[in-house]
XYZ file of C-alpha atoms in Angstrom:
663
model
C 0.026 0.030 -0.088
C 1.020 3.572 -1.068
C -0.683 6.807 -0.255
C -1.318 8.956 -2.869
C -3.206 11.937 -1.671
C -4.565 13.119 1.702
C -7.354 15.563 1.536
C -8.509 17.596 4.519
C -11.746 19.663 4.243
C -12.611 21.809 7.457
C -10.976 19.417 9.604
C -9.359 20.440 12.655
C -7.099 23.637 12.020
C -7.556 23.043 8.305
C -10.154 25.450 7.147
C -11.557 25.032 3.549
C -10.039 22.136 1.322
C -6.493 21.115 1.494
C -4.992 18.422 -0.944
C -1.737 17.134 0.177
C 0.415 15.129 -2.217
C 1.671 12.102 -0.501
C 2.995 10.058 -3.502
C 6.645 9.017 -3.658
C 8.790 11.135 -6.219
C 11.360 9.036 -8.248
C 15.123 9.495 -8.427
C 15.502 7.941 -11.824
C 14.117 4.304 -11.121
C 14.478 4.727 -7.271
C 11.640 5.833 -5.216
C 12.726 7.681 -2.141
C 10.678 6.446 1.034
C 10.356 9.353 3.219
C 7.744 12.126 3.222
C 8.696 14.657 5.569
C 6.452 17.146 7.499
C 7.757 20.178 9.454
C 5.742 22.305 12.099
C 5.880 23.774 15.391
C 4.194 22.558 18.175
C 0.279 23.046 17.508
C 0.697 23.981 13.973
C -1.225 20.930 12.929
C 0.642 17.774 12.543
C -1.173 15.634 14.620
C -3.944 16.756 12.209
C -2.061 14.933 9.446
C -1.845 11.568 11.447
C -5.184 11.768 12.643
C -6.663 12.371 9.020
C -5.036 9.283 7.816
C -6.156 7.041 10.646
C -9.757 8.394 10.812
C -9.877 8.084 6.990
C -8.583 4.114 6.938
C -10.063 3.276 10.235
C -13.167 5.192 11.097
C -14.639 4.491 14.431
C -11.502 2.229 15.290
C -9.151 5.548 15.151
C -10.362 6.325 18.637
C -8.701 3.234 19.834
C -11.723 2.309 22.085
C -14.935 0.775 22.193
C -17.483 3.440 21.360
C -21.144 3.784 20.652
C -22.217 5.674 17.372
C -23.348 8.646 19.212
C -20.080 8.917 20.980
C -18.290 8.568 17.673
C -20.348 11.228 16.083
C -19.853 13.657 18.920
C -16.111 13.167 18.658
C -16.479 14.151 14.745
C -18.053 17.136 15.510
C -15.276 18.264 17.809
C -13.098 17.744 14.587
C -15.004 20.078 12.497
C -13.026 23.377 11.891
C -14.116 25.897 14.799
C -14.167 28.936 12.399
C -16.794 27.456 9.826
C -18.751 25.901 12.406
C -19.443 29.108 14.162
C -20.325 30.671 10.838
C -22.557 27.852 9.797
C -23.723 24.776 11.997
C -24.464 22.779 8.575
C -20.908 22.993 7.281
C -19.566 19.666 6.300
C -16.038 18.328 7.118
C -14.493 15.539 5.165
C -11.262 13.581 5.128
C -10.163 11.566 2.127
C -7.230 9.007 1.449
C -5.914 8.084 -1.948
C -3.567 5.285 -2.121
C -2.764 2.134 -4.157
C -2.909 -1.546 -3.165
C -1.652 -4.583 -4.844
C -3.698 -7.741 -4.305
C -2.931 -11.058 -5.958
C -0.810 -9.185 -8.503
C -3.353 -6.627 -9.422
C -2.441 -3.186 -8.932
C -5.703 -0.778 -7.843
C -6.037 2.760 -7.019
C -8.617 3.197 -4.098
C -9.928 6.601 -2.630
C -11.726 6.513 0.711
C -13.795 9.347 1.865
C -15.359 10.032 5.211
C -17.852 13.099 5.618
C -20.059 14.797 8.227
C -21.542 17.559 9.952
C -22.880 18.458 12.990
C -26.591 17.358 12.195
C -25.721 14.637 10.124
C -24.359 11.241 10.755
C -21.038 10.277 9.257
C -20.737 8.644 5.685
C -18.154 6.681 3.761
C -17.678 6.251 -0.082
C -15.208 4.144 -1.683
C -13.956 4.194 -5.110
C -11.904 1.762 -7.290
C -9.831 2.937 -10.218
C -11.875 6.028 -10.372
C -15.290 4.324 -10.335
C -17.459 4.849 -7.296
C -18.362 1.373 -5.526
C -21.934 1.839 -4.600
C -23.206 -1.796 -4.855
C -22.220 -2.711 -1.345
C -23.036 -1.954 2.230
C -21.375 0.498 4.285
C -20.788 -2.296 6.739
C -18.900 -4.272 3.743
C -16.875 -1.234 2.876
C -15.468 -0.983 6.408
C -14.987 -4.774 6.393
C -12.727 -4.285 3.248
C -10.873 -1.537 5.021
C -10.628 -3.564 8.221
C -8.976 -6.324 5.770
C -6.368 -3.956 4.706
C -5.416 -2.802 8.126
C -6.771 -5.207 10.570
C -7.642 -4.633 14.185
C -4.630 -4.475 16.291
C -2.158 -3.656 13.417
C -3.143 0.261 13.045
C -1.032 1.121 16.007
C 1.996 -0.729 14.854
C 2.119 1.540 11.708
C 0.352 4.976 12.458
C 1.577 6.223 15.824
C 2.939 9.290 17.781
C 5.501 9.977 20.324
C 2.835 9.353 22.976
C 2.044 5.873 22.020
C 6.233 5.170 22.023
C 6.073 6.796 25.196
C 3.185 4.628 26.576
C 4.769 1.442 25.541
C 8.449 2.912 26.848
C 6.988 3.002 30.409
C 4.764 0.372 30.227
C 6.323 -1.837 32.860
C 3.582 -4.506 33.190
C 3.880 -5.554 29.643
C 0.008 -5.107 29.090
C 0.524 -3.687 25.596
C 2.711 -6.003 24.210
C 0.571 -8.879 25.536
C -2.852 -7.561 24.013
C -0.702 -6.829 20.665
C 0.679 -10.291 20.465
C -2.629 -11.959 21.150
C -4.685 -9.887 18.230
C -1.717 -10.795 15.934
C -1.550 -14.368 16.509
C -5.162 -14.751 15.954
C -5.669 -17.078 19.441
C -9.414 -15.973 19.476
C -10.090 -17.641 16.012
C -8.643 -21.078 17.492
C -10.525 -20.777 20.803
C -13.758 -20.154 18.841
C -13.455 -23.162 16.740
C -12.772 -25.326 19.905
C -15.936 -23.844 21.419
C -17.866 -24.620 18.081
C -16.736 -28.313 18.498
C -17.849 -28.462 21.996
C -21.365 -27.192 20.662
C -21.393 -29.692 18.186
C -20.650 -32.578 20.545
C -23.144 -31.449 22.971
C -26.047 -31.248 20.739
C -25.082 -34.840 19.580
C -25.418 -35.969 22.880
C -28.665 -34.187 23.670
C -30.428 -35.716 20.418
C -29.780 -39.089 21.962
C -30.663 -38.362 25.306
C -34.268 -39.014 26.875
C -36.674 -36.535 27.121
C -36.147 -35.980 31.011
C -32.691 -35.649 30.669
C -33.132 -33.393 27.761
C -35.664 -31.174 29.428
C -32.828 -30.672 32.327
C -29.986 -30.153 30.029
C -32.292 -27.546 28.152
C -32.996 -25.894 31.268
C -29.300 -25.789 32.389
C -28.293 -24.220 29.200
C -31.064 -21.705 29.194
C -29.467 -20.594 32.630
C -26.102 -20.622 31.149
C -26.947 -18.624 28.172
C -29.149 -16.046 30.259
C -25.812 -15.905 32.585
C -23.490 -15.433 29.808
C -25.689 -12.729 28.182
C -26.005 -10.919 31.559
C -22.346 -11.075 31.990
C -21.568 -9.919 28.558
C -24.164 -6.923 28.784
C -22.539 -5.940 32.237
C -18.915 -6.127 30.737
C -20.471 -3.961 27.994
C -21.312 -1.435 30.557
C -17.783 -1.972 32.370
C -16.349 -1.061 28.891
C -18.586 2.170 28.498
C -18.072 2.958 32.475
C -13.951 2.403 31.684
C -14.244 4.668 28.603
C -16.210 7.112 30.661
C -13.318 7.275 33.347
C -10.913 7.737 30.875
C -12.725 10.485 29.149
C -13.102 12.429 32.736
C -9.415 11.432 33.255
C -8.581 12.941 29.929
C -10.722 16.131 30.449
C -9.169 16.442 33.889
C -5.867 16.402 32.241
C -6.800 19.222 29.492
C -8.012 21.368 32.646
C -4.916 20.807 34.293
C -2.684 21.584 31.171
C -4.924 24.758 30.630
C -4.308 25.546 34.087
C -0.592 25.347 33.874
C -0.525 27.091 30.641
C -2.119 30.190 32.556
C 0.528 30.091 35.122
C 2.966 32.695 33.660
C 0.467 35.401 33.425
C 0.033 35.514 37.201
C 2.286 36.847 40.155
C 4.708 34.341 41.525
C 2.934 33.643 44.778
C -0.308 32.593 42.699
C 2.192 30.099 40.459
C 3.013 28.544 43.745
C -0.739 28.104 44.446
C -1.135 26.515 41.231
C 1.616 24.226 41.738
C 0.168 23.016 45.200
C -3.276 22.543 43.654
C -1.625 20.328 40.927
C 0.206 18.169 43.787
C -2.935 18.269 46.038
C -5.109 16.941 42.961
C -2.643 14.322 42.227
C -2.617 13.219 46.035
C -6.461 13.069 45.983
C -6.254 10.760 43.124
C -3.700 8.597 44.939
C -5.869 8.698 48.259
C -8.705 7.756 46.237
C -6.829 4.777 44.497
C -5.762 3.435 47.791
C -9.191 3.558 49.277
C -10.373 1.627 46.180
C -7.539 -1.057 46.787
C -8.808 -1.165 50.565
C -12.301 -1.974 49.431
C -11.135 -4.829 47.273
C -9.456 -6.304 50.025
C -10.473 -7.382 53.570
C -12.419 -3.911 54.266
C -15.892 -5.317 53.339
C -15.601 -7.876 56.502
C -15.125 -4.757 58.838
C -18.539 -3.475 57.834
C -20.220 -6.702 59.182
C -18.957 -6.779 62.709
C -21.777 -8.565 64.428
C -22.035 -11.163 61.813
C -18.105 -11.793 62.115
C -18.413 -11.900 65.910
C -21.176 -14.528 65.765
C -19.034 -16.113 63.371
C -16.035 -16.375 65.373
C -18.011 -17.106 68.583
C -19.245 -20.318 66.749
C -15.915 -21.299 65.532
C -14.098 -21.087 69.018
C -17.190 -23.229 70.453
C -16.709 -25.517 68.066
C -12.774 -25.463 68.297
C -13.482 -26.230 72.246
C -15.976 -29.025 71.480
C -13.618 -30.605 69.124
C -10.791 -30.561 71.812
C -13.261 -31.821 74.388
C -14.177 -34.790 71.779
C -10.547 -35.513 70.983
C -9.696 -35.851 74.583
C -12.691 -38.013 75.507
C -11.683 -40.201 72.383
C -8.272 -40.871 73.607
C -9.597 -41.536 77.233
C -11.909 -44.240 75.989
C -8.997 -45.618 73.821
C -7.158 -45.564 76.978
C -9.264 -47.210 79.694
C -9.222 -50.763 78.516
C -5.572 -51.256 78.832
C -5.582 -49.218 82.034
C -8.597 -51.808 83.720
C -6.101 -54.697 82.917
C -3.414 -52.892 84.780
C -5.867 -52.191 87.760
C -6.800 -55.797 88.028
C -3.249 -56.818 88.055
C -1.905 -54.021 90.625
C -5.065 -52.864 92.459
C -7.767 -55.210 92.187
C -9.568 -53.877 95.217
C -9.465 -50.380 93.958
C -10.177 -51.046 90.486
C -14.039 -50.407 90.533
C -13.885 -47.133 92.423
C -11.255 -45.817 90.323
C -13.259 -46.755 86.873
C -16.263 -45.184 88.451
C -14.411 -42.046 88.886
C -13.212 -42.011 85.043
C -16.659 -42.814 84.232
C -18.322 -39.793 86.060
C -15.845 -37.468 84.378
C -17.069 -38.198 80.904
C -20.126 -36.150 79.816
C -23.203 -37.884 78.946
C -24.079 -35.231 76.421
C -21.154 -35.906 74.022
C -23.536 -36.658 71.066
C -25.372 -33.441 71.779
C -22.003 -31.635 71.635
C -21.262 -33.224 68.260
C -24.869 -31.760 66.986
C -23.556 -28.106 67.834
C -20.775 -28.516 65.116
C -22.133 -26.652 62.195
C -19.000 -25.141 60.598
C -16.556 -27.984 61.027
C -13.917 -25.860 59.761
C -10.053 -27.332 59.962
C -7.866 -25.418 62.414
C -5.915 -23.820 59.359
C -9.553 -22.393 58.013
C -10.531 -21.259 61.385
C -7.217 -19.487 61.746
C -7.199 -17.780 58.506
C -10.826 -16.249 59.090
C -9.803 -15.283 62.584
C -6.661 -13.284 60.897
C -8.996 -11.977 58.367
C -11.377 -10.561 60.908
C -9.269 -9.769 63.816
C -6.368 -8.479 62.044
C -6.821 -7.598 58.130
C -9.922 -6.154 58.373
C -9.440 -4.215 61.653
C -6.064 -2.923 59.627
C -8.245 -2.017 56.563
C -10.866 -0.572 58.717
C -8.240 1.584 60.478
C -6.492 2.348 57.098
C -9.972 3.417 55.328
C -10.733 5.652 58.172
C -7.051 7.212 58.099
C -7.191 7.659 54.082
C -10.674 9.295 54.179
C -9.350 11.764 56.937
C -6.378 12.368 54.820
C -8.580 12.803 51.889
C -10.885 15.212 53.317
C -8.175 17.383 54.414
C -6.876 17.474 50.869
C -10.258 18.098 49.523
C -10.555 20.811 52.134
C -7.249 22.227 50.947
C -7.993 22.171 47.338
C -11.362 23.874 48.004
C -9.676 26.638 50.167
C -7.034 27.096 47.396
C -9.663 27.324 44.491
C -11.491 29.808 46.617
C -8.498 31.811 46.994
C -7.901 32.010 43.417
C -11.595 32.789 42.717
C -11.023 35.879 44.893
C -8.420 37.171 42.293
C -10.323 39.278 39.634
C -7.783 38.715 37.080
C -7.537 35.305 37.772
C -11.149 34.420 36.897
C -10.459 32.330 34.146
C -8.237 30.025 36.370
C -11.004 29.940 39.105
C -13.249 28.801 36.500
C -11.157 26.135 35.627
C -10.590 25.237 39.332
C -14.613 24.780 39.142
C -14.579 22.549 36.484
C -11.728 20.331 38.055
C -13.946 20.043 41.351
C -16.955 19.019 39.104
C -14.705 16.518 37.152
C -13.581 15.147 40.672
C -17.130 14.237 41.700
C -17.928 12.624 38.218
C -14.674 10.772 38.483
C -15.455 9.396 41.858
C -19.067 8.472 40.914
C -17.839 6.606 38.027
C -15.089 4.864 39.781
C -17.647 3.782 42.432
C -19.941 2.579 39.649
C -16.979 0.558 38.039
C -16.262 -1.227 41.224
C -19.865 -2.307 41.497
C -20.001 -3.543 37.849
C -16.955 -5.554 38.337
C -18.486 -7.257 41.642
C -21.557 -7.795 39.526
C -19.864 -9.552 36.697
C -17.535 -11.533 39.028
C -21.048 -12.877 40.746
C -22.399 -13.691 37.039
C -19.007 -15.576 36.201
C -19.299 -17.578 39.519
C -22.880 -18.654 38.746
C -21.792 -19.223 35.105
C -19.094 -22.056 36.426
C -21.313 -23.442 38.692
C -23.961 -23.913 36.156
C -21.164 -25.270 33.578
C -20.105 -27.748 36.189
C -23.789 -29.275 36.495
C -24.029 -29.349 32.713
C -20.536 -31.244 32.390
C -21.991 -33.919 34.779
C -25.017 -34.152 33.231
C -23.560 -34.475 29.768
C -21.095 -37.310 31.145
C -23.766 -39.116 32.649
C -25.604 -39.746 29.181
C -25.446 -43.326 27.424
C -23.799 -43.105 24.030
C -23.860 -45.622 21.205
C -20.833 -46.909 19.641
C -21.145 -44.507 16.453
C -21.821 -41.510 18.850
C -18.800 -42.753 20.962
C -16.688 -42.688 17.604
C -17.960 -39.299 16.935
C -16.869 -37.789 20.360
C -13.638 -39.586 20.075
C -13.044 -37.792 16.690
C -14.171 -34.132 18.292
C -11.838 -34.607 21.104
C -8.867 -35.774 18.990
C -9.597 -32.507 16.635
C -9.556 -30.552 19.837
C -6.141 -31.964 21.016
C -4.926 -31.188 17.532
C -5.992 -27.667 17.688
C -4.692 -27.158 20.936
C -1.169 -28.323 19.850
C -1.287 -26.634 16.841
C -2.168 -23.452 19.044
C 0.916 -24.128 21.262
C 3.103 -24.756 18.229
C 1.873 -21.598 16.445
C 2.039 -19.627 19.668
C 5.817 -20.738 19.873
C 6.991 -19.939 16.646
C 5.496 -16.610 16.373
C 6.865 -15.617 19.514
C 10.157 -16.988 18.447
C 10.250 -14.954 15.296
C 8.825 -11.766 17.174
C 11.893 -12.350 19.766
C 14.306 -12.451 16.668
C 12.731 -9.526 15.051
C 13.022 -7.480 18.197
C 16.742 -8.314 18.798
C 17.397 -7.437 15.002
C 15.715 -3.981 15.386
C 16.992 -3.196 18.683
C 20.890 -4.011 17.698
C 20.348 -1.773 14.462
C 18.963 1.197 16.490
C 20.737 0.925 19.876
C 23.958 2.860 20.919
C 27.359 1.016 21.506
C 26.911 1.667 24.841
C 23.523 0.786 25.296
C 22.429 -2.489 27.011
C 22.451 -5.467 24.754
C 18.942 -6.978 25.130
C 17.162 -10.126 24.381
C 13.556 -10.655 25.089
C 12.060 -13.722 26.484
C 8.204 -14.310 25.824
C 6.187 -16.245 28.061
C 3.998 -18.344 25.434
C 1.286 -18.612 28.045
C 0.980 -15.317 29.908
C 2.820 -13.252 27.237
C 4.820 -11.523 29.959
C 7.931 -10.148 28.512
C 11.233 -10.682 30.149
C 14.333 -8.532 29.118
C 17.950 -10.075 29.277
C 21.253 -8.621 28.994
C 24.141 -9.781 27.348
C 25.257 -11.450 30.558
C 21.835 -13.425 30.946
C 20.612 -11.091 33.834
C 16.952 -10.119 33.883
C 16.606 -6.333 33.284
C 13.802 -3.969 35.156
C 12.377 -1.755 32.707
C 12.413 0.909 35.262
C 16.125 0.518 35.340
C 16.652 1.528 31.981
C 17.439 4.934 30.555
C 14.950 7.082 28.943
C 16.735 6.700 25.887
C 16.875 2.867 26.252
C 13.080 2.849 26.784
C 12.436 4.726 23.713
C 14.635 2.475 21.462
C 12.871 -0.417 23.159
C 9.532 0.912 22.321
C 10.298 1.459 18.594
C 11.993 -1.712 18.476
C 9.000 -3.525 19.765
C 6.672 -1.704 17.405
C 8.840 -2.366 14.324
C 8.957 -6.092 15.164
C 5.455 -6.476 15.630
C 4.643 -4.686 12.392
C 7.078 -6.898 10.498
C 5.362 -9.905 12.478
C 1.969 -8.887 11.065
C 3.013 -9.523 7.603
C 1.260 -6.304 6.503
C 3.062 -3.675 4.046
C 1.494 -0.536 5.165
C 3.279 2.967 5.255
C 4.363 3.886 8.545
C 3.218 7.344 9.627
C 4.917 8.673 13.042
C 4.442 12.071 14.694
C 6.777 13.832 16.906
C 9.001 10.443 17.393
C 12.282 12.298 18.463
C 11.271 14.585 21.089
C 12.555 12.515 24.282
C 15.736 11.223 22.464
C 19.366 12.233 23.038
C 21.241 13.069 19.989
C 23.083 9.802 19.627
C 19.400 7.925 19.613
C 18.003 10.448 17.005
C 21.080 9.779 14.740
C 20.490 6.022 14.676
C 16.724 6.455 14.046
C 17.581 9.082 11.410
C 20.074 6.675 9.602
C 18.631 3.150 10.466
C 14.883 3.437 11.201
C 13.099 6.111 8.818
C 14.787 4.826 5.632
C 14.071 1.066 6.419
C 10.756 1.250 8.267
C 8.712 0.666 5.232
C 8.309 1.342 1.434
C 6.585 4.884 2.477
C 7.391 6.589 5.633
C 5.822 9.861 6.504
C 7.550 11.550 9.471
C 5.757 14.516 10.984
C 8.625 16.574 12.860
C 9.564 19.955 14.643
C 12.229 21.972 13.758
C 14.356 20.581 16.932
C 13.708 16.952 16.135
C 14.847 17.009 12.281
C 17.374 19.840 12.444
C 19.608 20.988 10.052
C 22.200 18.233 10.702
C 19.466 15.330 10.672
C 17.945 16.770 7.533
C 21.034 16.815 5.660
C 21.531 12.664 6.841
C 17.912 11.939 5.857
C 18.131 14.062 2.269
C 19.355 11.132 0.358
C 15.922 9.260 1.329
C 13.450 12.166 1.327
C 11.190 11.884 -1.543
C 9.947 15.703 -0.593
C 8.703 17.796 2.212
C 6.094 20.043 3.506
C 5.876 22.808 6.042
C 2.795 23.218 8.355
C 2.343 26.797 9.270
C -0.561 28.060 11.695
C -1.659 31.595 11.501
C -2.324 32.923 14.906
C -4.777 35.587 13.664
C -7.215 33.327 11.632
C -6.200 30.310 13.806
C -6.008 28.150 10.691
C -3.138 25.875 9.453
C -1.985 25.514 5.851
C 0.710 23.125 4.153
C 3.174 24.184 1.488
C 6.271 22.561 0.113
C 9.670 23.055 1.562
C 11.266 22.632 5.135
C 11.771 25.568 7.744
C 15.190 27.063 6.999
C 15.290 25.060 3.633
C 12.145 26.659 1.514
C 13.568 25.323 -1.664
C 13.352 21.573 -0.578
C 10.367 20.411 -2.559
C 11.989 17.494 -4.225
C 14.895 16.331 -2.360
C 17.969 15.271 -4.555
């Protein structure tokens, strides 16, 4: 795939229609791979990346699950503010023209997405200049999904923030998710589930009516529980997206506050810094409180019930001790009686009577008082949970709530202090927004925790029903033909499992080799020499240095982390098998000069057949530009007009306005 033309019409900072030529220009017979965009921060570089992603991906460009309404609201925000103020019916559009070769056939495609404030987005697709109108919009989206499968987009179209996110991802969660999507493990699991469904249906068909009714009843219950689980998980996703959205808004408000700091007196700057720190502390306390809620805190809320439970446990422990003692005594008496007959026959009866009088007559009644019948270890665990963990958790929550209240009091007082300054009215309004967002964040967090507990309960019930179903299926009698079919199904599932394991191991080995190759190419001589071991079951990534020692990601330098992230993205991109252009926005901001030099010389020229680099003048400076020149097809400069608040694109690059077609 090679991009030819990107068109932005009333999109973000681009007012009116802007056609940007992305097609690679030739130097004789050779095409140079790099199209370089230069622009200061805020000029509109991200709009280029966003326009490409939105054209190809549509709703998937948001990188999270959203409803159509949320997607439309997002698109409305992307309409140029100037034209929208003048006319609410203004239409915005992004379109991308590209070539794609499939099975030896070379085609030219153009995709366009248009929308307005009052009209939902529409997608048009043309092939070799002819409008494709005989297929549904979903089929068009499926065509684009085949070109850029889910999970692949972030490997080819990304920005400096994505690199930073992956670099700082100490848990490896991003890599786990990316590998799962690329391996297609969900397809293998789905096929295995289909075989189970077929097997069960065959058993049901051969069962009697009573058994069929029982099975059907349990299957209905299971289906209902699965449906409820799925619906609740959807609510969880929506709630998580809501939390992320609020966090993003909070981040935006905090950034606006920070951007206004320089306008105010030094003492007010101190107040703003304190407010930011207080807000961070509030988030931390809220997070700690939520962690306590997930632990033993709930036990402390049921003090009476727990006291009754412990009383019963202690009573049963005492009864068990007594029963054990008298059991041993009864076992001892026969031998003791024999010794008395030999050594004290005259006193035998009196002594035996004393022993018998010591044995209570209500032992059976005491046995009936044992209701819980817990092992000593289990009762000790409960005792620890109630008397230690729950008490500590309750104390911690009380302390955290008190600290949180103090922080909120300080925050509110600080906000009031800022509001009282007439020239800082805008800042005061932002703090009001921040307080409102904090309330929304707290409410959404509580809802999220509640939904997690609901889905946990559904899963527990589903597992219980599944176990009962499994027993019921296993109890059915089957004939030889059915037995043979079931054996074949089980054998097929075993083959699938083995295939899954072998495929996973093979692709992970390939990923490790691709990562090592990329990292060696991009790292400096003085950097740690890394290899990556990826667990085939958990997909946890372990980094190993050249001496065989495990490396903690936190111990790596900022430059090493960035190079690690870019190497992983390049390795995953190659593993996907897709030949797509690479579009990267502000990739060099956090790198030192040596790491930048390696990326300029060894990554950009080799990352793909077409590489679109969106850079500031300090990232690709004059020296790096000279290094890139042999591989630059052409360059653009993005300018932002402060007066009209709009962006425009012209060929050239900062101090080199003549750079239209690199030589």
